[in-house]
CSV table of C-alpha atoms in Angstrom, one decimal:
chain,number,residue,atom,x,y,z
A,481,MET,CA,0.1,0.0,0.1
A,482,GLN,CA,3.2,2.4,0.6
A,483,GLY,CA,0.9,4.6,2.8
A,484,LYS,CA,-1.8,4.9,0.3
A,485,LEU,CA,-5.1,3.2,0.0
A,486,ASN,CA,-6.0,1.5,-3.2
A,487,PRO,CA,-8.7,3.5,-4.7
A,488,ILE,CA,-10.4,-0.1,-5.9
A,489,PHE,CA,-10.4,-1.5,-2.3
A,490,VAL,CA,-11.7,1.5,-1.0
A,491,ASN,CA,-14.6,1.5,-3.5
A,492,PHE,CA,-15.2,-2.2,-2.8
A,493,MET,CA,-15.4,-1.8,1.0
A,494,LEU,CA,-17.6,1.2,0.4
A,495,ALA,CA,-20.0,-0.8,-1.9
A,496,VAL,CA,-19.9,-3.7,0.5
A,497,PHE,CA,-20.9,-1.4,3.2
A,498,CYS,CA,-23.9,0.2,1.3
A,499,GLY,CA,-25.0,-3.4,0.4
A,500,LEU,CA,-24.9,-4.4,3.9
A,501,MET,CA,-27.0,-1.3,4.7
A,502,LEU,CA,-29.4,-1.8,2.1
A,503,ILE,CA,-30.0,-5.2,3.3
A,504,TRP,CA,-30.4,-4.0,6.7
A,505,PHE,CA,-32.5,-1.0,5.6
A,506,PHE,CA,-35.1,-3.2,3.6
A,507,HIS,CA,-34.9,-6.1,6.1
A,508,SER,CA,-36.0,-3.6,9.0
A,509,SER,CA,-38.6,-1.7,6.9
A,510,VAL,CA,-41.2,-4.0,5.0
A,511,GLN,CA,-43.1,-1.0,4.2
A,512,SER,CA,-40.0,0.6,2.4
A,513,THR,CA,-39.2,-2.7,0.6
A,514,ARG,CA,-42.8,-2.8,-0.9
A,515,SER,CA,-42.9,0.8,-1.5
A,516,ALA,CA,-39.6,0.4,-3.7
A,517,ALA,CA,-40.4,-2.8,-5.2
A,518,ASP,CA,-43.6,-1.0,-6.6
A,519,ASN,CA,-41.7,1.6,-7.8
A,520,ILE,CA,-39.3,-0.6,-9.7
A,521,ASN,CA,-42.3,-2.6,-10.9
A,522,ASN,CA,-43.9,0.6,-12.4
A,523,LEU,CA,-40.9,1.7,-13.9
A,524,LEU,CA,-40.6,-1.8,-15.9
A,525,TYR,CA,-44.2,-2.0,-16.6
A,526,TYR,CA,-44.1,-0.9,-20.5
A,527,PRO,CA,-40.6,-2.6,-21.1
A,528,GLU,CA,-42.0,-5.8,-19.8
A,529,PHE,CA,-45.3,-5.7,-21.5
A,530,PRO,CA,-44.3,-7.6,-24.8
A,531,ALA,CA,-42.9,-10.4,-22.6
A,532,ARG,CA,-45.8,-10.3,-20.0
A,533,GLU,CA,-48.3,-10.7,-23.1
A,534,LEU,CA,-46.3,-13.4,-24.7
A,535,ARG,CA,-46.1,-15.4,-21.4
A,536,LEU,CA,-49.8,-15.0,-21.1
A,537,LEU,CA,-50.4,-16.2,-24.9
A,538,VAL,CA,-48.1,-19.5,-24.2
A,539,GLN,CA,-50.0,-19.9,-20.7
A,540,VAL,CA,-53.6,-19.5,-22.2
A,541,ALA,CA,-52.5,-22.1,-25.1
A,542,ASP,CA,-51.1,-24.7,-22.4
A,543,ASN,CA,-54.0,-24.4,-20.0
A,544,TRP,CA,-56.8,-24.2,-22.7
A,545,VAL,CA,-56.2,-28.0,-23.3
A,546,MET,CA,-56.1,-28.8,-19.6
A,547,GLU,CA,-59.1,-26.7,-18.4
A,548,ARG,CA,-61.4,-27.2,-21.5
A,549,ARG,CA,-62.8,-30.6,-20.2
A,550,GLY,CA,-63.4,-29.5,-16.7
A,551,LEU,CA,-64.9,-26.2,-17.8
A,552,LEU,CA,-67.3,-27.8,-20.1
A,553,GLU,CA,-68.4,-30.0,-17.4
A,554,ARG,CA,-68.8,-27.4,-15.2
A,555,ALA,CA,-71.0,-25.3,-17.7
A,556,ARG,CA,-73.1,-28.1,-18.4
A,557,VAL,CA,-74.0,-28.5,-14.7
A,558,LEU,CA,-74.4,-24.8,-14.2
A,559,GLU,CA,-76.5,-24.6,-17.1
A,560,LEU,CA,-78.9,-27.2,-15.9
A,561,GLU,CA,-78.9,-25.4,-12.6
A,562,ASN,CA,-79.6,-22.1,-14.2
A,563,ILE,CA,-82.8,-23.9,-16.1
A,564,ALA,CA,-84.0,-25.2,-12.9
A,565,LEU,CA,-83.7,-21.7,-11.2
A,566,ARG,CA,-85.4,-20.0,-14.1
A,567,THR,CA,-88.2,-22.5,-14.1
A,568,ALA,CA,-88.5,-22.1,-10.4
A,569,LEU,CA,-88.6,-18.2,-10.5
A,570,GLN,CA,-91.3,-18.5,-13.3
A,571,ARG,CA,-93.5,-20.6,-11.1
A,572,ALA,CA,-92.9,-18.4,-8.4
A,573,GLY,CA,-93.7,-15.2,-10.4
A,574,SER,CA,-90.7,-13.5,-9.2
A,575,PRO,CA,-88.8,-11.0,-11.3
A,576,ARG,CA,-85.6,-12.3,-12.8
A,577,PRO,CA,-82.7,-10.7,-11.3
A,578,VAL,CA,-80.1,-8.7,-13.2
A,579,PRO,CA,-76.7,-10.0,-13.0
A,580,GLN,CA,-74.5,-7.1,-11.5
A,581,MET,CA,-71.1,-8.9,-11.1
A,582,GLY,CA,-68.3,-8.4,-13.6
A,583,TYR,CA,-64.7,-9.5,-13.4
A,584,VAL,CA,-61.1,-8.2,-14.7
A,585,GLY,CA,-58.4,-10.8,-15.7
A,586,ALA,CA,-54.9,-10.1,-14.2
A,587,ASN,CA,-51.5,-11.5,-14.7
A,588,VAL,CA,-49.4,-12.4,-11.7
A,589,THR,CA,-46.2,-10.2,-11.9
A,590,LEU,CA,-44.4,-11.1,-8.9
A,591,ARG,CA,-44.6,-14.0,-6.2
A,592,TYR,CA,-41.9,-13.7,-3.5
A,593,PRO,CA,-40.1,-16.9,-2.7
A,594,ASN,CA,-40.2,-16.6,0.9
A,595,ALA,CA,-43.8,-15.3,1.0
A,596,TRP,CA,-45.1,-18.0,-1.7
A,597,TRP,CA,-48.2,-18.8,0.1
A,598,LYS,CA,-48.8,-15.2,1.3
A,599,GLU,CA,-49.4,-13.0,-1.5
A,600,VAL,CA,-49.1,-12.3,-5.2
A,601,ARG,CA,-48.7,-9.0,-7.2
A,602,ILE,CA,-51.0,-8.6,-10.1
A,603,ASP,CA,-50.7,-6.1,-13.0
A,604,SER,CA,-54.4,-4.7,-12.9
A,605,GLY,CA,-55.2,-1.9,-10.5
A,606,SER,CA,-57.7,0.8,-9.6
A,607,SER,CA,-57.4,2.2,-13.2
A,608,GLY,CA,-59.0,-1.4,-14.2
A,609,GLY,CA,-61.7,-1.2,-11.6
A,610,VAL,CA,-59.9,-3.5,-9.0
A,611,VAL,CA,-60.8,-2.3,-5.3
A,612,ALA,CA,-59.3,-3.5,-1.9
A,613,GLY,CA,-61.3,-6.5,-0.7
A,614,ALA,CA,-62.4,-7.9,-3.9
A,615,PRO,CA,-61.9,-11.8,-4.4
A,616,ALA,CA,-59.3,-13.0,-6.7
A,617,MET,CA,-60.6,-16.1,-8.5
A,618,SER,CA,-58.7,-18.8,-10.5
A,619,ASP,CA,-60.3,-22.0,-12.3
A,620,GLY,CA,-63.4,-20.9,-10.7
A,621,PHE,CA,-62.3,-20.9,-7.3
A,622,MET,CA,-61.4,-18.2,-4.6
A,623,VAL,CA,-57.7,-17.9,-4.5
A,624,GLY,CA,-57.1,-14.5,-2.1
A,625,ARG,CA,-58.6,-11.2,-1.8
A,626,VAL,CA,-57.0,-7.9,-3.0
A,627,SER,CA,-55.2,-6.4,0.0
A,628,ARG,CA,-53.7,-3.1,-1.7
A,629,VAL,CA,-54.4,-1.4,-4.7
A,630,GLY,CA,-52.0,0.9,-6.9
A,631,GLU,CA,-53.0,2.6,-10.2
A,632,ASN,CA,-51.7,-0.3,-12.3
A,633,TYR,CA,-51.1,-2.8,-9.9
A,634,ALA,CA,-52.4,-4.5,-6.9
A,635,TRP,CA,-51.5,-7.0,-4.1
A,636,VAL,CA,-53.7,-10.0,-3.6
A,637,GLU,CA,-53.3,-11.9,-0.2
A,638,LEU,CA,-53.9,-15.5,-0.9
A,639,VAL,CA,-56.4,-17.9,1.1
A,640,THR,CA,-52.9,-19.9,2.2
A,641,SER,CA,-51.8,-17.0,4.4
A,642,SER,CA,-51.7,-17.2,7.8
A,643,THR,CA,-53.2,-13.8,8.1
A,644,PHE,CA,-56.3,-14.6,5.8
A,645,LEU,CA,-59.4,-14.8,7.6
A,646,LEU,CA,-62.7,-15.4,5.7
A,647,ALA,CA,-66.2,-16.5,6.9
A,648,ALA,CA,-67.0,-19.7,4.7
A,649,VAL,CA,-69.8,-22.3,5.0
A,650,VAL,CA,-69.7,-26.2,4.2
A,651,THR,CA,-72.5,-25.8,1.5
A,652,ASP,CA,-73.7,-29.4,2.2
A,653,THR,CA,-74.4,-29.1,5.9
A,654,TRP,CA,-74.3,-25.0,6.4
A,655,ASP,CA,-71.9,-25.3,8.8
A,656,LEU,CA,-70.1,-21.7,9.3
A,657,GLY,CA,-66.5,-21.6,9.9
A,658,VAL,CA,-63.3,-19.2,9.3
A,659,ILE,CA,-61.0,-19.9,6.3
A,660,ASN,CA,-57.4,-19.4,7.4
A,661,GLY,CA,-54.1,-20.5,5.8
A,662,ASP,CA,-50.8,-21.5,7.4
A,663,ASP,CA,-48.0,-20.1,5.2
A,664,ASN,CA,-47.3,-23.5,3.9
A,665,GLY,CA,-49.7,-24.0,1.4
A,666,ASN,CA,-52.6,-25.4,3.5
A,667,ILE,CA,-55.9,-24.2,3.9
A,668,TRP,CA,-58.3,-24.8,6.9
A,669,LEU,CA,-61.6,-24.2,7.8
A,670,MET,CA,-61.6,-23.5,11.5
A,671,TYR,CA,-64.2,-23.9,14.3
A,672,MET,CA,-66.1,-26.5,12.8
A,673,PRO,CA,-68.2,-28.7,15.5
A,674,PRO,CA,-66.2,-32.2,15.8
A,675,ASP,CA,-69.5,-34.0,16.2
A,676,LYS,CA,-70.7,-33.3,12.5
A,677,GLU,CA,-69.5,-35.7,9.8
A,678,PHE,CA,-68.0,-34.0,7.0
A,679,THR,CA,-67.0,-36.3,3.9
A,680,LYS,CA,-64.3,-35.5,1.6
A,681,GLY,CA,-65.3,-33.5,-1.3
A,682,MET,CA,-67.8,-31.4,0.1
A,683,LEU,CA,-67.7,-27.8,-1.3
A,684,VAL,CA,-66.6,-25.0,1.0
A,685,SER,CA,-67.8,-21.7,-0.2
A,686,THR,CA,-67.9,-17.9,1.0
A,687,ALA,CA,-70.5,-16.6,3.4
A,688,LEU,CA,-72.0,-13.3,3.5
A,689,VAL,CA,-69.5,-11.0,4.8
A,690,GLY,CA,-69.1,-7.7,2.7
A,691,ASP,CA,-69.9,-5.7,0.0
A,692,TYR,CA,-67.2,-6.9,-2.3
A,693,LEU,CA,-67.3,-10.5,-1.3
A,694,PRO,CA,-70.5,-12.0,-2.3
A,695,PRO,CA,-71.6,-15.4,-0.7
A,696,GLY,CA,-71.3,-18.6,-2.7
A,697,ILE,CA,-67.9,-18.4,-3.9
A,698,PRO,CA,-66.5,-21.7,-4.1
A,699,VAL,CA,-63.2,-21.6,-2.0
A,700,GLY,CA,-62.3,-25.3,-2.4
A,701,MET,CA,-63.3,-29.0,-1.1
A,702,VAL,CA,-63.1,-30.6,2.3
A,703,TRP,CA,-60.1,-32.7,2.4
A,704,GLY,CA,-60.1,-34.1,5.9
A,705,PRO,CA,-60.5,-33.2,9.6
A,706,GLY,CA,-57.6,-31.6,11.6
A,707,GLU,CA,-56.6,-32.1,15.4
A,708,ILE,CA,-59.3,-31.3,17.7
A,709,ARG,CA,-58.5,-28.5,20.0
A,710,ASP,CA,-60.8,-26.8,22.6
A,711,GLY,CA,-63.6,-28.7,21.7
A,712,LEU,CA,-63.4,-27.5,18.1
A,713,MET,CA,-62.2,-29.2,14.9
A,714,PRO,CA,-60.4,-27.5,11.8
A,715,LEU,CA,-61.0,-28.9,8.5
A,716,ARG,CA,-58.5,-29.2,6.0
A,717,VAL,CA,-59.6,-27.8,2.6
A,718,ALA,CA,-58.2,-28.5,-0.9
A,719,SER,CA,-58.4,-25.5,-3.1
A,720,GLY,CA,-59.9,-26.1,-6.7
A,721,ALA,CA,-57.3,-23.9,-8.1
A,722,ARG,CA,-53.8,-24.6,-8.9
A,723,LEU,CA,-52.3,-22.7,-6.4
A,724,THR,CA,-48.7,-23.7,-6.9
A,725,GLN,CA,-48.9,-22.6,-10.4
A,726,LEU,CA,-50.9,-19.3,-10.2
A,727,TYR,CA,-50.1,-17.4,-13.4
A,728,SER,CA,-53.4,-15.2,-13.7
A,729,VAL,CA,-56.6,-14.6,-11.9
A,730,GLN,CA,-59.6,-13.0,-12.3
A,731,ILE,CA,-60.7,-10.2,-10.0
A,732,LEU,CA,-64.5,-10.3,-9.2
A,733,LEU,CA,-66.1,-6.9,-9.2
A,734,SER,CA,-69.2,-5.8,-7.4
A,735,GLY,CA,-72.2,-4.3,-9.3
A,736,ALA,CA,-70.9,-0.8,-8.8
A,737,PRO,CA,-71.2,1.5,-11.6
A,738,GLY,CA,-68.1,1.3,-13.8
A,739,SER,CA,-67.4,-2.3,-13.1
A,740,GLN,CA,-65.8,-4.0,-15.9
A,741,GLY,CA,-66.6,-7.7,-17.4
A,742,GLY,CA,-64.6,-9.5,-19.6
A,743,GLY,CA,-61.0,-10.8,-18.7
A,744,LEU,CA,-59.6,-14.0,-19.2
B,1179,MET,CA,-21.9,-0.6,-19.3
B,1180,ILE,CA,-24.7,0.3,-21.7
B,1181,LEU,CA,-24.5,-3.2,-22.9
B,1182,SER,CA,-24.6,-4.7,-19.4
B,1183,ALA,CA,-27.5,-2.6,-18.7
B,1184,VAL,CA,-29.3,-4.1,-22.0
B,1185,ILE,CA,-28.5,-7.4,-20.7
B,1186,TRP,CA,-30.1,-6.6,-17.2
B,1187,LEU,CA,-33.4,-5.9,-19.1
B,1188,PHE,CA,-33.0,-8.9,-21.4
B,1189,GLN,CA,-32.5,-11.0,-18.1
B,1190,ASP,CA,-35.3,-9.3,-16.7
B,1191,LEU,CA,-37.6,-10.1,-19.7
B,1192,ILE,CA,-36.4,-13.7,-19.7
B,1193,GLN,CA,-37.5,-13.8,-16.1
B,1194,VAL,CA,-40.9,-12.6,-16.9
B,1195,LEU,CA,-41.4,-15.1,-19.5
B,1196,ALA,CA,-39.9,-18.2,-17.5
B,1197,MET,CA,-41.5,-17.1,-14.1
B,1198,GLY,CA,-42.9,-20.1,-12.3
B,1199,PHE,CA,-40.7,-22.5,-14.4
B,1200,MET,CA,-37.2,-21.6,-13.7
B,1201,LEU,CA,-34.6,-19.1,-12.6
B,1202,VAL,CA,-32.9,-17.4,-15.4
B,1203,PRO,CA,-29.1,-17.8,-15.5
B,1204,GLU,CA,-27.2,-14.7,-14.3
B,1205,PHE,CA,-26.6,-12.9,-17.4
B,1206,PHE,CA,-26.1,-9.7,-15.9
B,1207,LEU,CA,-23.2,-11.1,-13.7
B,1208,LEU,CA,-21.6,-12.8,-16.4
B,1209,MET,CA,-21.5,-9.5,-18.2
B,1210,LEU,CA,-20.2,-7.4,-15.4
B,1211,VAL,CA,-17.1,-10.1,-15.5
B,1212,TYR,CA,-16.8,-9.8,-18.9
B,1213,GLY,CA,-16.6,-6.0,-18.8
B,1214,VAL,CA,-14.0,-6.1,-16.1
B,1215,VAL,CA,-11.8,-8.3,-18.0
B,1216,THR,CA,-11.9,-6.9,-21.4
B,1217,GLY,CA,-10.9,-3.4,-20.5
B,1218,SER,CA,-8.1,-1.8,-18.7
B,1219,LEU,CA,-7.8,-2.4,-15.2
B,1220,ARG,CA,-7.7,1.4,-14.1
B,1221,PRO,CA,-9.0,1.9,-10.8
B,1222,GLY,CA,-11.8,4.2,-11.8
B,1223,ARG,CA,-13.0,1.9,-14.2
B,1224,VAL,CA,-13.0,-1.2,-12.1
B,1225,SER,CA,-14.8,1.1,-9.3
B,1226,ALA,CA,-17.4,2.0,-11.7
B,1227,TRP,CA,-18.0,-1.7,-12.3
B,1228,ILE,CA,-18.1,-2.4,-8.7
B,1229,TRP,CA,-20.7,0.2,-8.2
B,1230,PHE,CA,-22.6,-0.8,-11.4
B,1231,GLY,CA,-22.9,-4.3,-10.0
B,1232,LEU,CA,-24.4,-3.2,-6.8
B,1233,TYR,CA,-27.0,-1.0,-8.4
B,1234,GLY,CA,-28.0,-3.7,-10.8
B,1235,GLY,CA,-28.2,-6.3,-8.1
B,1236,MET,CA,-30.3,-3.9,-6.2
B,1237,MET,CA,-32.7,-3.3,-9.1
B,1238,TRP,CA,-32.9,-7.2,-9.7
B,1239,ASP,CA,-33.8,-7.8,-5.8
B,1240,LEU,CA,-36.4,-4.9,-5.9
B,1241,ARG,CA,-37.7,-6.5,-8.8
B,1242,TRP,CA,-37.6,-10.2,-8.1
B,1243,ALA,CA,-36.4,-11.0,-4.6
B,1244,SER,CA,-37.7,-9.7,-1.4
B,1245,SER,CA,-34.1,-9.1,0.4
B,1246,PRO,CA,-32.9,-6.2,-1.5
B,1247,GLY,CA,-29.2,-5.9,-1.4
B,1248,VAL,CA,-28.1,-9.4,-1.6
B,1249,SER,CA,-27.7,-9.5,-5.5
B,1250,GLY,CA,-25.9,-6.5,-5.2
B,1251,LEU,CA,-23.4,-7.6,-2.5
B,1252,ILE,CA,-22.9,-10.8,-4.5
B,1253,ASN,CA,-22.0,-8.7,-7.6
B,1254,VAL,CA,-19.6,-6.2,-5.8
B,1255,ILE,CA,-17.7,-9.4,-4.1
B,1256,ALA,CA,-17.8,-11.0,-7.7
B,1257,VAL,CA,-16.4,-8.2,-9.4
B,1258,ALA,CA,-13.8,-7.5,-6.8
B,1259,VAL,CA,-12.5,-11.0,-6.6
B,1260,ILE,CA,-12.1,-11.5,-10.4
B,1261,TYR,CA,-10.6,-8.2,-10.6
B,1262,MET,CA,-8.0,-9.3,-8.1
B,1263,VAL,CA,-7.4,-12.6,-9.8
B,1264,TRP,CA,-7.2,-11.4,-13.2
B,1265,ASN,CA,-4.8,-8.4,-12.1
B,1266,ARG,CA,-2.6,-11.0,-10.5
B,1267,THR,CA,-2.3,-13.3,-13.5
B,1268,PRO,CA,0.5,-12.7,-16.1
B,1269,LEU,CA,-0.7,-11.3,-19.2
B,1270,ALA,CA,0.1,-14.4,-20.9
B,1271,GLY,CA,-2.3,-16.5,-18.7
B,1272,ARG,CA,-5.1,-14.1,-19.3
B,1273,GLY,CA,-6.9,-16.4,-21.9
B,1274,SER,CA,-10.4,-17.8,-22.7
B,1275,LEU,CA,-10.0,-20.7,-20.2
B,1276,LEU,CA,-9.2,-18.5,-17.2
B,1277,PHE,CA,-12.1,-16.1,-18.3
B,1278,ALA,CA,-14.5,-19.2,-18.5
B,1279,MET,CA,-13.2,-20.5,-15.1
B,1280,LEU,CA,-13.7,-17.1,-13.5
B,1281,ALA,CA,-17.2,-16.5,-15.1
B,1282,GLY,CA,-18.4,-19.9,-14.5
B,1283,ALA,CA,-17.3,-20.0,-10.8
B,1284,ALA,CA,-18.9,-16.5,-10.3
B,1285,HIS,CA,-22.1,-17.8,-11.9
B,1286,PHE,CA,-22.2,-21.1,-9.7
B,1287,LEU,CA,-21.4,-19.5,-6.6
B,1288,SER,CA,-23.9,-16.6,-7.1
B,1289,GLY,CA,-26.4,-19.2,-7.7
B,1290,ILE,CA,-25.3,-21.0,-4.6
B,1291,ALA,CA,-25.8,-17.9,-2.6
B,1292,HIS,CA,-29.0,-17.2,-4.0
B,1293,TYR,CA,-30.1,-20.7,-3.1
B,1294,LEU,CA,-29.0,-20.3,0.4
B,1295,ALA,CA,-30.7,-16.9,1.0
B,1296,TRP,CA,-34.2,-18.6,0.1
B,1297,ALA,CA,-36.3,-18.9,3.0
B,1298,ALA,CA,-37.4,-22.4,2.3
B,1299,PRO,CA,-35.0,-24.7,0.3
B,1300,GLY,CA,-36.4,-28.1,-0.9
B,1301,GLY,CA,-36.7,-30.0,-4.0
B,1302,ALA,CA,-38.2,-27.3,-6.2
B,1303,ALA,CA,-35.3,-25.0,-5.3
B,1304,VAL,CA,-32.8,-27.4,-5.9
B,1305,ARG,CA,-34.4,-28.3,-9.3
B,1306,MET,CA,-34.6,-24.6,-10.3
B,1307,PHE,CA,-30.9,-24.0,-9.2
B,1308,MET,CA,-29.9,-27.0,-11.5
B,1309,ILE,CA,-32.0,-25.7,-14.3
B,1310,GLN,CA,-30.4,-22.1,-13.8
B,1311,GLN,CA,-27.1,-23.5,-13.8
B,1312,LEU,CA,-27.2,-25.8,-16.6
B,1313,LEU,CA,-28.9,-23.1,-18.8
B,1314,GLY,CA,-25.9,-20.6,-17.8
B,1315,VAL,CA,-23.6,-23.1,-19.8
B,1316,PRO,CA,-24.4,-22.1,-23.4
B,1317,ALA,CA,-24.5,-18.2,-22.2
B,1318,LEU,CA,-21.0,-18.8,-20.7
B,1319,ILE,CA,-19.6,-20.7,-23.7
B,1320,LEU,CA,-21.1,-17.7,-26.0
B,1321,LEU,CA,-19.4,-15.1,-23.9
B,1322,CYS,CA,-16.0,-17.2,-23.9
B,1323,VAL,CA,-16.2,-17.4,-27.9
B,1324,VAL,CA,-16.8,-13.7,-27.9
B,1325,TYR,CA,-13.8,-13.1,-25.5
B,1326,ALA,CA,-11.7,-15.4,-27.6
B,1327,PHE,CA,-12.7,-13.5,-30.8
B,1328,ARG,CA,-12.0,-10.2,-29.4
B,1329,LYS,CA,-8.5,-11.1,-28.2
B,1330,THR,CA,-7.7,-12.8,-31.4
B,1331,GLY,CA,-8.8,-9.5,-33.2
B,1332,ALA,CA,-6.9,-7.2,-30.8
B,1333,HIS,CA,-3.6,-9.1,-31.6
B,1334,VAL,CA,-4.2,-9.1,-35.4
């Protein structure tokens, strides 16, 4: 060194120090991390646009073949139910309700590895009509709820998150419980009576809880009972959507004016 | 450095396409290595690459990871170590083989560091790591060929 510090060494040490400070700063302030990440994502929104669209095209083509059979079957069942309901309404002489729901399609643009089962970021925000609290759907099942909304993006808290709480019912028995995740990919329906018999495959759907969350949205199917604690039993619920490969979601909008239909 | 910035964007676009399937190879890191060894080793220039590595890594973490600073730190250390090895190697020994070894080691160790930084390493993480490393090989070979051509051209 001959009494003089090497400038490369000085710059290296300064850069390492800055790197450590960045890790410390962002680690200690989750809000700052999210804010900075949102800014970077907004900056890259347009440069990444072609790649996102191309990915979507490939995924749609890939998923189309796999999902078509299930969707056709589901459509057939719903059609039959619809006919039965129309017939019942006509018999009762009630006016036919006007549908007031819509949805917007959105691509998943970010899913942190260490928050894999907690939240995802989507590329649709308030400009697309997305509002906080709106349910996110995939394959006809609810996969989460919009937690934060920006102009061109929103964060969706997944049903597998431990902070996710949602009133839901087992539609076959009308037993009310609370949907809760465990951050490990499992979904639980909490506070169920242990003396009741729940069979595998029973549908679990949302109960009436808020303006943006209508009742009857499928969340998953009963998979099996959990460990009884304090006289109450949690039920393990299997999601009907493919949560491990969540590339796009549909955000269900309420009947408020300005809601957009369409999507994927 | 402009080319490295373009490569950063290229890596980002490939990651957008491959999100959910795999982790893209560290093209940006490979370009950092290439940038350091293909020019003069003046302190100002090497220092610029160090800071550029930190900035690029931080931007990458903010876009794709949840612990900003880790990639930047890895890039800074990679650039510094590669400069040190390259600077201490005699001119006759600074060939494609050494470049390939340094770039390959940087890519592999960066992948390992990212893998260890993950909160929940498991089978899927190992698979993604392996795919990333395997896909990095063609990029590494291409960069070595470019380096060899450049070096040959410089001596003609």
